[in-house]
Amino acid sequence: GQSLEQPSEVTAVEGAIVQINCTYQTSGFYGLSWYQQHDGGAPTFLSYNGLDGLEETGRFSSFLSRSDSYGYLLLQELQMKDSASYFCAVGPNNAGNMLTFGGGTRLMVKP
Amino acid sequence: NAGVMQNPRHLVRRRGQEARLRCSPMKGHSHVYWYRQLPEEGLKFMVYLQKENIIDESGMPKERFSAEFPKEGPSILRIQQVVRGDSAAYFCASSSQGLDQPQHFGDGTRLSIL
């Protein structure tokens, strides 16, 4: 089976930097993805790490260490609009193309 | 350049009725995935389809649920004889071929069972 752990809630202030961690246990591994979801909205793809290291996309960066089964999403220069839930997901894997999602981290950005 | 289109956005059914959820993938995408999300939870994989084929349905309940992706037209997730526990948001995602291709999600269908 597969399981992912991420904090349920994180609070930060505008302009700050926040890191959302994700640890996973999988039988077979291909890559770690991150999605953002605003309340009532669709999950939006943010980043994908197929190899160890840091991927940077604007204010967002994502890191993966396959030896540690660990990754994180780093959000810089936080804005109010970043308040949302963030999900890490593993996949695809040897079983197929589906994604297995963590329970999500609700980020609240305060002024 | 439309994204993944799902309809309806909201669907209300009484217990015992049938629910049909539709999904049109992004242009050029041949892979379709259905996920279910309960409030305050992550998305749970249900089924993965390519045109006219079910590739993986390991996340589908054994009874009452079925999915198809015909040669022409949208993918359909069908729930027969709905029960209260079927109330959830159902999201469809699509991707192009390749294991590292990101999945892009539709806005979902919020299913409410009275």
Short mmCIF file of C-alpha atoms in Angstrom, two decimals:
data_model
loop_
_atom_site.label_atom_id
_atom_site.label_comp_id
_atom_site.label_asym_id
_atom_site.label_seq_id
_atom_site.Cartn_x
_atom_site.Cartn_y
_atom_site.Cartn_z
CA GLY A 1 0.00 0.00 0.00
CA GLN A 2 0.87 3.65 -0.02
CA SER A 3 0.52 6.37 2.58
CA LEU A 4 1.55 10.01 2.83
CA GLU A 5 1.83 12.22 5.87
CA GLN A 6 1.66 15.99 5.87
CA PRO A 7 0.70 18.51 8.57
CA SER A 8 -3.00 19.28 8.69
CA GLU A 9 -2.63 23.03 9.18
CA VAL A 10 -0.03 25.76 8.86
CA THR A 11 -0.43 29.46 9.58
CA ALA A 12 1.92 32.20 8.38
CA VAL A 13 1.89 35.94 7.74
CA GLU A 14 2.00 37.78 4.47
CA GLY A 15 5.50 38.09 3.06
CA ALA A 16 6.84 35.16 5.06
CA ILE A 17 8.24 31.83 3.90
CA VAL A 18 6.52 28.56 4.73
CA GLN A 19 7.59 24.95 4.20
CA ILE A 20 5.07 22.11 3.97
CA ASN A 21 6.60 18.69 4.53
CA CYS A 22 5.48 15.39 3.14
CA THR A 23 6.73 11.93 4.02
CA TYR A 24 5.58 8.87 2.16
CA GLN A 25 5.64 5.11 2.17
CA THR A 26 5.12 3.43 -1.17
CA SER A 27 5.61 0.09 -2.84
CA GLY A 28 7.33 1.43 -5.92
CA PHE A 29 7.83 5.10 -6.57
CA TYR A 30 7.93 7.35 -9.60
CA GLY A 31 7.64 10.95 -8.45
CA LEU A 32 6.18 13.44 -5.99
CA SER A 33 3.65 16.05 -7.10
CA TRP A 34 2.14 19.03 -5.36
CA TYR A 35 -1.33 20.43 -5.91
CA GLN A 36 -3.07 23.54 -4.61
CA GLN A 37 -6.80 23.57 -3.94
CA HIS A 38 -8.86 26.58 -2.91
CA ASP A 39 -12.12 25.93 -1.08
CA GLY A 40 -14.71 24.69 -3.54
CA GLY A 41 -12.19 24.65 -6.36
CA ALA A 42 -10.26 22.17 -8.45
CA PRO A 43 -6.82 20.87 -7.52
CA THR A 44 -4.25 22.81 -9.52
CA PHE A 45 -0.91 21.26 -10.44
CA LEU A 46 2.04 23.12 -8.90
CA SER A 47 5.15 21.00 -9.33
CA TYR A 48 6.59 17.56 -9.89
CA ASN A 49 9.85 16.01 -8.65
CA GLY A 50 10.94 12.85 -10.40
CA LEU A 51 14.53 13.13 -9.26
CA ASP A 52 16.19 14.18 -6.00
CA GLY A 53 16.75 17.87 -5.56
CA LEU A 54 15.03 21.20 -5.79
CA GLU A 55 12.63 22.37 -8.49
CA GLU A 56 11.87 26.10 -8.57
CA THR A 57 8.85 27.73 -10.19
CA GLY A 58 8.54 31.38 -9.31
CA ARG A 59 7.66 31.82 -5.63
CA PHE A 60 7.16 28.07 -5.19
CA SER A 61 9.88 25.43 -4.90
CA SER A 62 9.63 21.72 -4.28
CA PHE A 63 12.24 19.34 -2.97
CA LEU A 64 12.55 15.57 -3.02
CA SER A 65 14.84 13.10 -1.26
CA ARG A 66 14.00 9.59 -2.38
CA SER A 67 16.44 7.99 0.08
CA ASP A 68 14.52 9.67 2.93
CA SER A 69 11.06 9.22 1.35
CA TYR A 70 10.57 12.90 2.01
CA GLY A 71 9.72 16.03 0.15
CA TYR A 72 8.57 19.55 0.82
CA LEU A 73 6.89 22.50 -0.83
CA LEU A 74 8.39 25.90 -0.11
CA LEU A 75 6.29 29.00 -0.59
CA GLN A 76 8.07 32.36 -0.52
CA GLU A 77 6.77 35.92 -0.28
CA LEU A 78 3.43 34.65 0.90
CA GLN A 79 0.33 36.41 -0.38
CA MET A 80 -3.22 36.28 0.95
CA LYS A 81 -4.28 34.42 -2.19
CA ASP A 82 -1.95 31.56 -1.19
CA SER A 83 -4.43 30.60 1.53
CA ALA A 84 -5.55 27.18 0.33
CA SER A 85 -5.03 23.47 0.89
CA TYR A 86 -1.86 21.90 -0.47
CA PHE A 87 -1.65 18.22 -1.29
CA CYS A 88 1.37 16.08 -1.95
CA ALA A 89 0.80 13.05 -4.16
CA VAL A 90 2.92 10.12 -5.24
CA GLY A 91 2.63 8.41 -8.55
CA PRO A 92 2.41 7.02 -10.94
CA ASN A 93 3.91 3.80 -9.74
CA ASN A 94 4.38 0.22 -10.77
CA ALA A 95 0.67 -0.40 -10.34
CA GLY A 96 -0.41 2.29 -12.75
CA ASN A 97 -0.91 5.95 -13.50
CA MET A 98 -3.05 6.92 -10.54
CA LEU A 99 -1.99 9.46 -7.94
CA THR A 100 -2.12 8.71 -4.22
CA PHE A 101 -2.77 11.91 -2.28
CA GLY A 102 -1.90 12.97 1.24
CA GLY A 103 -4.62 14.37 3.47
CA GLY A 104 -3.70 17.94 2.64
CA THR A 105 -2.27 20.90 4.54
CA ARG A 106 -4.52 23.89 5.05
CA LEU A 107 -2.42 27.04 4.80
CA MET A 108 -3.81 30.21 6.32
CA VAL A 109 -2.01 33.41 5.43
CA LYS A 110 -2.67 36.31 7.80
CA PRO A 111 -2.07 40.00 7.15
CA ASN B 1 -8.01 25.97 -25.20
CA ALA B 2 -10.45 24.51 -22.72
CA GLY B 3 -9.26 22.58 -19.71
CA VAL B 4 -10.92 19.51 -18.27
CA MET B 5 -14.68 20.02 -18.40
CA GLN B 6 -16.97 18.35 -15.93
CA ASN B 7 -20.73 18.55 -15.71
CA PRO B 8 -22.86 19.04 -13.89
CA ARG B 9 -21.12 21.16 -11.25
CA HIS B 10 -23.75 20.24 -8.69
CA LEU B 11 -26.02 17.21 -8.72
CA VAL B 12 -28.75 16.36 -6.22
CA ARG B 13 -30.26 12.90 -6.13
CA ARG B 14 -32.57 11.01 -3.83
CA ARG B 15 -31.54 7.71 -2.35
CA GLY B 16 -32.01 4.91 -4.87
CA GLN B 17 -31.68 7.11 -7.96
CA GLU B 18 -28.86 7.02 -10.47
CA ALA B 19 -26.15 9.66 -10.84
CA ARG B 20 -24.24 10.27 -14.07
CA LEU B 21 -21.15 12.44 -14.02
CA ARG B 22 -19.48 13.55 -17.22
CA CYS B 23 -15.91 14.50 -18.00
CA SER B 24 -14.32 15.77 -21.20
CA PRO B 25 -10.52 15.69 -21.02
CA MET B 26 -8.23 18.44 -22.18
CA LYS B 27 -7.61 18.52 -25.90
CA GLY B 28 -4.88 16.07 -26.79
CA HIS B 29 -5.21 14.07 -23.57
CA SER B 30 -6.04 10.41 -23.87
CA HIS B 31 -5.84 9.40 -20.19
CA VAL B 32 -8.72 10.04 -17.79
CA TYR B 33 -8.81 9.52 -14.04
CA TRP B 34 -11.66 9.79 -11.55
CA TYR B 35 -11.13 10.72 -7.91
CA ARG B 36 -13.49 11.18 -4.97
CA GLN B 37 -13.01 13.74 -2.23
CA LEU B 38 -14.82 13.90 1.07
CA PRO B 39 -14.83 17.20 3.03
CA GLU B 40 -11.51 18.01 4.69
CA GLU B 41 -9.84 14.98 3.10
CA GLY B 42 -7.51 14.25 0.22
CA LEU B 43 -8.57 12.86 -3.11
CA LYS B 44 -8.98 9.09 -3.41
CA PHE B 45 -8.28 7.41 -6.71
CA MET B 46 -11.20 5.51 -8.23
CA VAL B 47 -10.50 4.54 -11.83
CA TYR B 48 -8.12 5.16 -14.71
CA LEU B 49 -9.30 4.90 -18.31
CA GLN B 50 -8.06 5.34 -21.81
CA LYS B 51 -10.31 5.44 -24.85
CA GLU B 52 -12.60 2.39 -24.74
CA ASN B 53 -10.49 0.73 -22.05
CA ILE B 54 -10.51 0.58 -18.27
CA ILE B 55 -6.84 0.40 -17.29
CA ASP B 56 -7.17 0.33 -13.51
CA GLU B 57 -10.33 0.29 -11.41
CA SER B 58 -8.76 -0.75 -8.14
CA GLY B 59 -10.27 2.24 -6.33
CA MET B 60 -13.83 1.67 -7.48
CA PRO B 61 -16.38 0.19 -5.09
CA LYS B 62 -17.30 -3.30 -6.27
CA GLU B 63 -21.00 -2.56 -6.58
CA ARG B 64 -23.11 0.25 -8.03
CA PHE B 65 -20.18 2.18 -9.54
CA SER B 66 -19.06 1.96 -13.15
CA ALA B 67 -17.06 4.10 -15.54
CA GLU B 68 -16.54 4.30 -19.27
CA PHE B 69 -14.62 6.37 -21.77
CA PRO B 70 -16.15 5.67 -25.18
CA LYS B 71 -14.51 6.25 -28.52
CA GLU B 72 -16.69 9.32 -29.00
CA GLY B 73 -17.89 11.58 -26.24
CA PRO B 74 -17.01 12.22 -22.64
CA SER B 75 -16.03 9.83 -19.91
CA ILE B 76 -18.97 8.87 -17.68
CA LEU B 77 -18.91 7.90 -14.03
CA ARG B 78 -22.18 6.19 -13.17
CA ILE B 79 -23.45 5.52 -9.69
CA GLN B 80 -26.55 3.36 -9.42
CA GLN B 81 -28.95 3.25 -6.46
CA VAL B 82 -27.17 6.09 -4.69
CA VAL B 83 -26.90 6.14 -0.90
CA ARG B 84 -26.12 8.99 1.51
CA GLY B 85 -22.50 7.87 1.74
CA ASP B 86 -22.01 8.64 -1.95
CA SER B 87 -22.24 12.36 -1.20
CA ALA B 88 -18.86 13.80 -2.13
CA ALA B 89 -17.01 15.84 -4.70
CA TYR B 90 -16.02 13.80 -7.73
CA PHE B 91 -13.07 15.09 -9.73
CA CYS B 92 -11.93 14.05 -13.13
CA ALA B 93 -8.35 14.56 -14.30
CA SER B 94 -6.66 14.02 -17.62
CA SER B 95 -3.11 13.71 -18.82
CA SER B 96 -1.21 13.08 -22.00
CA GLN B 97 0.77 9.91 -22.54
CA GLY B 98 3.83 9.38 -20.38
CA LEU B 99 4.30 8.44 -16.77
CA ASP B 100 5.65 11.84 -15.75
CA GLN B 101 2.91 13.89 -17.35
CA PRO B 102 0.97 15.95 -14.80
CA GLN B 103 -2.71 15.36 -14.28
CA HIS B 104 -4.95 18.36 -14.81
CA PHE B 105 -8.22 18.45 -12.90
CA GLY B 106 -11.70 19.64 -13.73
CA ASP B 107 -13.79 21.73 -11.35
CA GLY B 108 -15.53 18.63 -10.03
CA THR B 109 -19.12 17.54 -9.53
CA ARG B 110 -20.57 18.01 -6.05
CA LEU B 111 -22.99 15.16 -5.51
CA SER B 112 -25.54 15.50 -2.74
CA ILE B 113 -27.85 12.65 -1.78
CA LEU B 114 -31.10 13.53 -0.04
#
